[in-house]
Amino acid sequence: MDSPPPKTVTPAPFMLGACWYPEQWPEESWRRDAGRMRDTGISVVRVGEFAWSRLQPARGELRLHWLQRVLDILHDCGLRAVIGTPTAAPPRWLLDDLPDMCLVDGEGRPAAFGSRRHYCHAHPGYRKACAQIVTHLAKKFGRHPAVIAWQTDNEYGHHGSARSFSAAAAAGFRAFLRDKYRTMESFNRRYGGAFWSLEYNDFSQINPPAFTPAGHHPLLLLDFYRYSSHSIREFNRVQTEIIRRHSPGRAVLHNFAGFLSGFDHFALGEDLDVAAWDSYPGGFLARHGPAGEQLRYLRTGHPDYAAFHHDLFRGCGRGRMWVMEQQPGPVNWAPFNAIPAAGAVRMWTWEAHAHGAEVVSYFRWRQTPTGPEQMHAGLHTPDDKPAPGHAEVAQTAAELQNLPPPAPPFNRAAVALLVDYESIWMADIQPHGDRAAFTAVLDFYRALRRHGVDVDIISPRDDFTGRKLIVAPLWWAPAAEAVGRLQKSACPVLFGPRCGSRTEDFAIPGDLPPGVLRPLLKLSVRRVESLPPHAPLAVTFTAGAKKQSAAAICWREIVRAEGAQAIAKYSDGEGEGALFASENFTYLACRPNDALLDAVLRRLLKQAGICSAPPPPDVRCRRRGGVRWFFNYGSRPARIKVEGEVMIPASAKIRNGNCTLPPAGVLAVLDKAEGA
Amino acid sequence: MDSPPPKTVTPAPFMLGACWYPEQWPEESWRRDAGRMRDTGISVVRVGEFAWSRLQPARGELRLHWLQRVLDILHDCGLRAVIGTPTAAPPRWLLDDLPDMCLVDGEGRPAAFGSRRHYCHAHPGYRKACAQIVTHLAKKFGRHPAVIAWQTDNEYGHHGSARSFSAAAAAGFRAFLRDKYRTMESFNRRYGGAFWSLEYNDFSQINPPAFTPAGHHPLLLLDFYRYSSHSIREFNRVQTEIIRRHSPGRAVLHNFAGFLSGFDHFALGEDLDVAAWDSYPGGFLARHGPAGEQLRYLRTGHPDYAAFHHDLFRGCGRGRMWVMEQQPGPVNWAPFNAIPAAGAVRMWTWEAHAHGAEVVSYFRWRQTPTGPEQMHAGLHTPDDKPAPGHAEVAQTAAELQNLPPPAPPFNRAAVALLVDYESIWMADIQPHGDRAAFTAVLDFYRALRRHGVDVDIISPRDDFTGRKLIVAPLWWAPAAEAVGRLQKSACPVLFGPRCGSRTEDFAIPGDLPPGVLRPLLKLSVRRVESLPPHAPLAVTFTAGAKKQSAAAICWREIVRAEGAQAIAKYSDGEGEGALFASENFTYLACRPNDALLDAVLRRLLKQAGICSAPPPPDVRCRRRGGVRWFFNYGSRPARIKVEGEVMIPASAKIRNGNCTLPPAGVLAVLDKAEGA
Amino acid sequence: MDSPPPKTVTPAPFMLGACWYPEQWPEESWRRDAGRMRDTGISVVRVGEFAWSRLQPARGELRLHWLQRVLDILHDCGLRAVIGTPTAAPPRWLLDDLPDMCLVDGEGRPAAFGSRRHYCHAHPGYRKACAQIVTHLAKKFGRHPAVIAWQTDNEYGHHGSARSFSAAAAAGFRAFLRDKYRTMESFNRRYGGAFWSLEYNDFSQINPPAFTPAGHHPLLLLDFYRYSSHSIREFNRVQTEIIRRHSPGRAVLHNFAGFLSGFDHFALGEDLDVAAWDSYPGGFLARHGPAGEQLRYLRTGHPDYAAFHHDLFRGCGRGRMWVMEQQPGPVNWAPFNAIPAAGAVRMWTWEAHAHGAEVVSYFRWRQTPTGPEQMHAGLHTPDDKPAPGHAEVAQTAAELQNLPPPAPPFNRAAVALLVDYESIWMADIQPHGDRAAFTAVLDFYRALRRHGVDVDIISPRDDFTGRKLIVAPLWWAPAAEAVGRLQKSACPVLFGPRCGSRTEDFAIPGDLPPGVLRPLLKLSVRRVESLPPHAPLAVTFTAGAKKQSAAAICWREIVRAEGAQAIAKYSDGEGEGALFASENFTYLACRPNDALLDAVLRRLLKQAGICSAPPPPDVRCRRRGGVRWFFNYGSRPARIKVEGEVMIPASAKIRNGNCTLPPAGVLAVLDKAEGA
């Protein structure tokens, strides 16, 4: 406990960082590495993550001194440190002590040692082992002057680890159900257990939902998803409490992974100071992008995927968001791994900044020559030469000096997109056709971004006041309390199909969907259907310009208006409409294609009094404080209308009020008229 | 035993029914439900199925009184009841007593509790538990005046439950083999066990065919399929015997599922009074239809799928067939679940009637708001309002009053299609290319139906006399005795490829295929080959009009004529022909495309003296007694030539001898000239 | 031990053979079969393989006399015998003694009895049982005058059997690692175990690489692949040593399967006298051919697949190669199984001869009517009538009489293709995109064959001297010693992408790729990327004729020249080139499409002074000794320019110096100018 007395660390407004693994390199190189980081313009360095076998090489052996030396070196060089707890990579010897500590998948296969994330979050013994190593670290380094933050674990839920079917998880699940339902009678009643004789006599008879001939009861699945989410949060809280106790004044964060929905990120975020995340635009495109867009954005990444997550995690962090890992070159894990366009790493960094990131930290300082990630690029090649990303980081750091101090990141955008993890789980459990729940949410986000408006992503538990437009693509079982707050907010709200279609017990509402939303929407959904993916059903607006290609795809509902006004109709004349409005509330009774979604949002933005300025195709924009940012994800230069002083790039030339934005180019314009 | 003295129940000629789950609704609503069923025109109500946990909530507890009250109410309302035994949904507590009672799949995974059909049909303890609950029910309700029939279990073989790899099934399999082969020597000899050293020393060494590096011995697979089919029949017989003992005069039936071939439906049918089945034309289309037809018949269901099963199960029931569950709206389980066209539910009902159904019973009276099937439509929505299907049922019930009493359903059609389950299993075991066995059979049925002829579906054990044409698409190992009967029948017979290609021990006949059929067909199959699916091989007829697009696909044989006459040839000149005739017997030496199959059948129908009248495309027809029925599965009106009095619809207008049949329309014409 | 005194058997220069299973047929037929084999022109007969249950029907029972009678009959008829050891089909009773002897797959599933290859090669008890039966056979028949060779087991590695995850294999793997790394410290250091805390405390903690959430450490996978290959070689050596001891002067061979790379064929070949293999051109095409080529070569098989394996196994046999099983008609195991074109069986035989085969033996003499392979054609149909292949064999045997004695098979071709199994494993472990390792090697072979040049396939351990051109498509971690030998050979060498990209410990070389090849190639690979399969990147040559369609696909590298000269460039200008030359060494920095590969090889062949004469499309050629052979795999006749005397066919007519080669036709021209 030889660390200096505590010092309150105030996070700098926008800093660049690096993920550094000194334990993988000779100690002689550490000081040189640190110096070069500083010279590159890097301020924040993450260390320690995954280093458990070096901190505790065997039971009872503790080796913290090397990390002490690392932190001292960082401090000497004026760098700030984030310590990652090593609990995502439990060492081999721990399995000898706790042979049943491993995650078990839905097929009953226990995860073997040999990669990472093989632990079960519900295992009491493993939680205890985590508490011990984190206590050692927090006590030893909690007040070290270099340390400004702690990262718990790494990417919860990644590699399918959100849901464990182990004996420990089964025990936890039963306790969770007992706690929730109290009596078997209550459980059986709320489940509708008379169906298929699915009644239980005792909570001890209930197991996590494993292989059955026909489908599981949807509420059992939902409760198991709820329990798993709850268990991860509990697992995380073990660490946050220890860190808070021993490391006052430091931020506690977790680095979430993208494109995951196995647990409630908002809920876990409540226990953090900052929601960090790991941004891999190129890998995400290759893994999740539609075929057509994979070639279009091959070297710039998808224009909306990272942005969505920036906004999502800024929401989870209640305004505070970091990019803990930023892709610096090709990754190793996607179906194909292209070299980013020149400038893309810089563009991704500024896009993160525009969305409120306090830190963008590159993964990793130097590519490692061994192990599973040896094909993952770093800011340096394995021979310690600068990789192309390095120069872009240095350029970004230089440009950073010319910017005014950024406005507070969470600027309460006029438009809020509501993301409800329980609804994603419900839609995953009951797709009833071809519809990925996560994609449905993303579709609405992408359409808003095409309109050029800034978006905050909020949870159903967030405050709704002060918004000009709320968009809820997927909100199956709104709580009555949340509906009340929504009504009070008095702003226009757009609901997607199936909103209100279930109770919290995954039952169809007694008076049919939209259940609790019926008094607001003034309609009832009489029937629903899912359609083959390639059978779009044309939708026409009853007034206004005709949109030729607007259509419902995959899903549509037959609605009876009970006061609501039909704004658009299905071309086959079924039902009373495809889009309904009742005062502030609009309901979309089908899954929209992009053309229909654009038309609906145009209408809603107008109704909300939000002046949208759609950027050119492939260009995206975002305002932070008084600065308006433009990013070109396309492969051709784009022309941007500029009204104000150009901050970045310094070399920008304005002709006739226009500025040319090259591929992977960034433009920052001081736009005092708008303000924060 | 307070039920009234026995009364013989004579089934009404054609009745509508409903599947009702009173245990899922408050008792206060029961009488009102029953009254509304009666008012809708429903006569038959199925109850009890899946209600085990309500009949026996725990070991030793028996609660039959609620079901007594249900039956009394039905009786009061003049309704007839079918009691479903609840054995497809064993309750959770039973697993505590019999932890090894569950089905085990081919991967060795025991089925978990949580859906249905998780039991192993071979488990002696479970059979005993079934016997107990069925005895309780049969003793209590066997002579109740409302009860006209019993349904055993529910959809045997569904959800992959036809074959269990449990310890109980392994023991049963060994006993089955011991019984069949008597000695190891006989077993090894008939298996040809010298191959790959596949000889056994003792029956105890034999296991159900689980994971092996290379393929299993085909005869072991076939014997295991035979055993599994036999075991399901044994399982069913436990129940039928108890019911017959305690419920005299009531029909015993089972509700078969469609598109399954895991056990021999004919054999199980021998233990039943009526073969019932569950008809889901929309779901079947979405799950089994070729891509091109999925859009074409999106809202009417496939024009031949339900008809095939009507004819199949009428065969299994030796003339008596019910539709126990009729799709009333969108289902919950297909890849997409479209709302049926207006009129489709009525059309499906009349199509079932035309094929001889005594009862068409809709699944279910009311959509349930909870549980795994909450997205499955009923005749009422969960808020107890009539769903669109309800009005169609009422209309059908009204139309029913105007029809003359139907002729006996099993009218011995001129054309018989032979379906042999053992051949389907053999073709599944040895496809040798791209050819789904079930589809091959269906192809022949569909072609017959395109020609407008009525078809009976028969088993190889059926009487062949009195037919004008027998079509055997897939009959790999005909018994000598059956061949003898066939020869005696003296009617034209069409055999598909691979008929006679194996002995009952899955061996190539000593004198090559067609083995036992060689004396009839007067040819031998020298060589066979399978071809890539997209490499059709043109086939030309040696005489008669040229059919441009006739072709062999996927499979063809090189045949030597030994008295048979070649009727058609392969375009590449290989072998002596593609189609052969010898007296009454015709052999198709390849898998035909539709054009070839149509041409072959045209020839055969002519030879058989059967006057076929192909209906317009998308229209199908069927005669029952003196009434000729037309059904329009297309999305456009069709013109039908009418000769006789139109019975349905009452509003039909005939112009110039033609009647217009709207989409999903039904036309019933009294056609006295033809008779029953 | 009543066999005659030893006699040295000299293998005939080119003989035809048959695989015969007398144990599957009545003994009365044996002598007749043997006589007909001889009359057909067959000289070599393989027996015994898979007959364990007949040689040892139960524990302790030995029945060798029937095989004695078989061998005597063969000898009487002047036929030579190859005895196959039966160890690929352990009998059922052995599992009662050794219940854990079975292969366990990567999912932990033990292989069940019921097919073949279900044993684990690492199991000590099973190795002992094999030693016993082989000792019995070798002692009894080792000096039988008919016996000229022994085949060990059958198709090692087939059906996914190369890698076993059993307890025995785990123990063997640990011993292998202990042996290799000696200390835990050395192991952890070479693995870079600090990554993800993948360090071990003891070798006993290491398991074969089973299911983990994220990917395994590549070196653990590679070491496990190495161990598995080593274990198969050990397993085989148990048998070869026993045979050599008891059967002097006889050749020991193994029949390798095609398209497998699970173990090092060169290494196992070192323990054999002859590398035999099983050639199924039709089955390989259907299973492995690109869709476009499947129809093109439907009835002739792929023009390069069999040839590649001929050359590969001739390399493994250090010049001695047999085709132990030659496809004689349709097989039973491919996705489709077409009848070969008339003449194809003869063409395949002569192609094998042209590649140096000493024996081509047809599988099987007679199609078996029972068991898993009943659909596999033989030279006779199950009714013992000649199948079409039979006449082609007889024709080939007759033509054989007219040929001069062939030159020694291994004629040291000017061009050598280097195949390195460790590199195939490494590329399988780390594809980093869409690139099948085996296919990459095949692509280079195919391109060489399109140029009409003869190819030897060599291992990295072979002598490099005397070659005119060496092509190394995939050589990730060349040993320094091999690189030294390469430099000394002083001939042009072409390296494919990723050559030299790893150390033997699967690490990126400290000075970046091409690591040990950097001094030769005078360049360094700065960055790499993988691309979507359908995004080809054009490549242009800096000099010479422009090749319009040359392109990189799936993979490319950004290279810095350090003395090497760029010969071709990427069209997007990235890096300093796509193809580099430095003295004798050429480096291709991308995966080439066919057009690029053809252009590169044209350049290299010219540089090497090799005069190539590309045959017409679909025709392939090969020289053996003084004879030049042409084979037409196309479906149309081809015109061949003839310079010399035509040996085969006798009927060949030369017009204007050209000869017409029909589909599936063979042409052998005596070309004295060239010589052996």
GROMACS .gro file of C-alpha atoms in nm, chain B residues 119-205:
model
   87
  795TYR     CA    1  -4.172  -3.877  -2.355
  796CYS     CA    2  -4.019  -4.194  -2.497
  797HIS     CA    3  -4.289  -4.421  -2.642
  798ALA     CA    4  -4.085  -4.728  -2.552
  799HIS     CA    5  -4.057  -4.656  -2.179
  800PRO     CA    6  -4.246  -4.922  -1.980
  801GLY     CA    7  -4.296  -4.696  -1.680
  802TYR     CA    8  -4.441  -4.421  -1.892
  803ARG     CA    9  -4.669  -4.664  -2.071
  804LYS     CA   10  -4.795  -4.771  -1.731
  805ALA     CA   11  -4.857  -4.411  -1.622
  806CYS     CA   12  -5.051  -4.354  -1.946
  807ALA     CA   13  -5.255  -4.666  -1.886
  808GLN     CA   14  -5.345  -4.536  -1.541
  809ILE     CA   15  -5.464  -4.192  -1.645
  810VAL     CA   16  -5.649  -4.329  -1.948
  811THR     CA   17  -5.817  -4.591  -1.730
  812HIS     CA   18  -5.930  -4.319  -1.490
  813LEU     CA   19  -6.074  -4.117  -1.777
  814ALA     CA   20  -6.231  -4.408  -1.960
  815LYS     CA   21  -6.394  -4.548  -1.647
  816LYS     CA   22  -6.525  -4.211  -1.545
  817PHE     CA   23  -6.642  -4.076  -1.881
  818GLY     CA   24  -6.658  -4.379  -2.109
  819ARG     CA   25  -7.035  -4.393  -2.102
  820HIS     CA   26  -7.110  -4.025  -2.069
  821PRO     CA   27  -7.393  -3.948  -2.314
  822ALA     CA   28  -7.205  -3.656  -2.466
  823VAL     CA   29  -6.899  -3.860  -2.552
  824ILE     CA   30  -6.896  -3.994  -2.907
  825ALA     CA   31  -6.525  -4.051  -2.954
  826TRP     CA   32  -6.179  -4.061  -2.800
  827GLN     CA   33  -5.861  -3.923  -2.940
  828THR     CA   34  -5.543  -4.099  -2.824
  829ASP     CA   35  -5.248  -3.875  -2.746
  830ASN     CA   36  -5.178  -3.602  -3.003
  831GLU     CA   37  -4.984  -3.612  -3.332
  832TYR     CA   38  -4.759  -3.912  -3.281
  833GLY     CA   39  -4.415  -3.859  -3.428
  834HIS     CA   40  -4.439  -3.481  -3.442
  835HIS     CA   41  -4.138  -3.268  -3.342
  836GLY     CA   42  -3.903  -3.552  -3.440
  837SER     CA   43  -4.049  -3.782  -3.174
  838ALA     CA   44  -4.097  -4.090  -3.393
  839ARG     CA   45  -3.758  -4.234  -3.310
  840SER     CA   46  -3.616  -4.245  -2.962
  841PHE     CA   47  -3.261  -4.349  -2.878
  842SER     CA   48  -3.321  -4.397  -2.505
  843ALA     CA   49  -3.213  -4.696  -2.300
  844ALA     CA   50  -3.574  -4.816  -2.304
  845ALA     CA   51  -3.584  -4.791  -2.682
  846ALA     CA   52  -3.251  -4.971  -2.709
  847ALA     CA   53  -3.387  -5.257  -2.498
  848GLY     CA   54  -3.704  -5.266  -2.706
  849PHE     CA   55  -3.505  -5.263  -3.027
  850ARG     CA   56  -3.296  -5.559  -2.916
  851ALA     CA   57  -3.608  -5.755  -2.820
  852PHE     CA   58  -3.760  -5.671  -3.157
  853LEU     CA   59  -3.452  -5.799  -3.340
  854ARG     CA   60  -3.432  -6.113  -3.127
  855ASP     CA   61  -3.794  -6.179  -3.207
  856LYS     CA   62  -3.744  -6.125  -3.576
  857TYR     CA   63  -3.413  -6.299  -3.640
  858ARG     CA   64  -3.418  -6.558  -3.360
  859THR     CA   65  -3.045  -6.644  -3.395
  860MET     CA   66  -2.733  -6.436  -3.430
  861GLU     CA   67  -2.634  -6.649  -3.727
  862SER     CA   68  -2.957  -6.562  -3.907
  863PHE     CA   69  -2.911  -6.195  -3.822
  864ASN     CA   70  -2.553  -6.181  -3.945
  865ARG     CA   71  -2.635  -6.370  -4.264
  866ARG     CA   72  -2.933  -6.156  -4.357
  867TYR     CA   73  -2.737  -5.841  -4.279
  868GLY     CA   74  -2.442  -5.948  -4.489
  869GLY     CA   75  -2.239  -5.881  -4.177
  870ALA     CA   76  -1.914  -5.992  -4.340
  871PHE     CA   77  -1.907  -5.644  -4.489
  872TRP     CA   78  -1.685  -5.414  -4.280
  873SER     CA   79  -1.683  -5.679  -4.003
  874LEU     CA   80  -2.030  -5.567  -3.901
  875GLU     CA   81  -2.110  -5.900  -3.740
  876TYR     CA   82  -2.240  -5.924  -3.385
  877ASN     CA   83  -2.191  -6.203  -3.134
  878ASP     CA   84  -2.504  -6.134  -2.935
  879PHE     CA   85  -2.820  -5.925  -2.967
  880SER     CA   86  -2.721  -5.743  -2.650
  881GLN     CA   87  -2.437  -5.579  -2.848
   0.00000   0.00000   0.00000
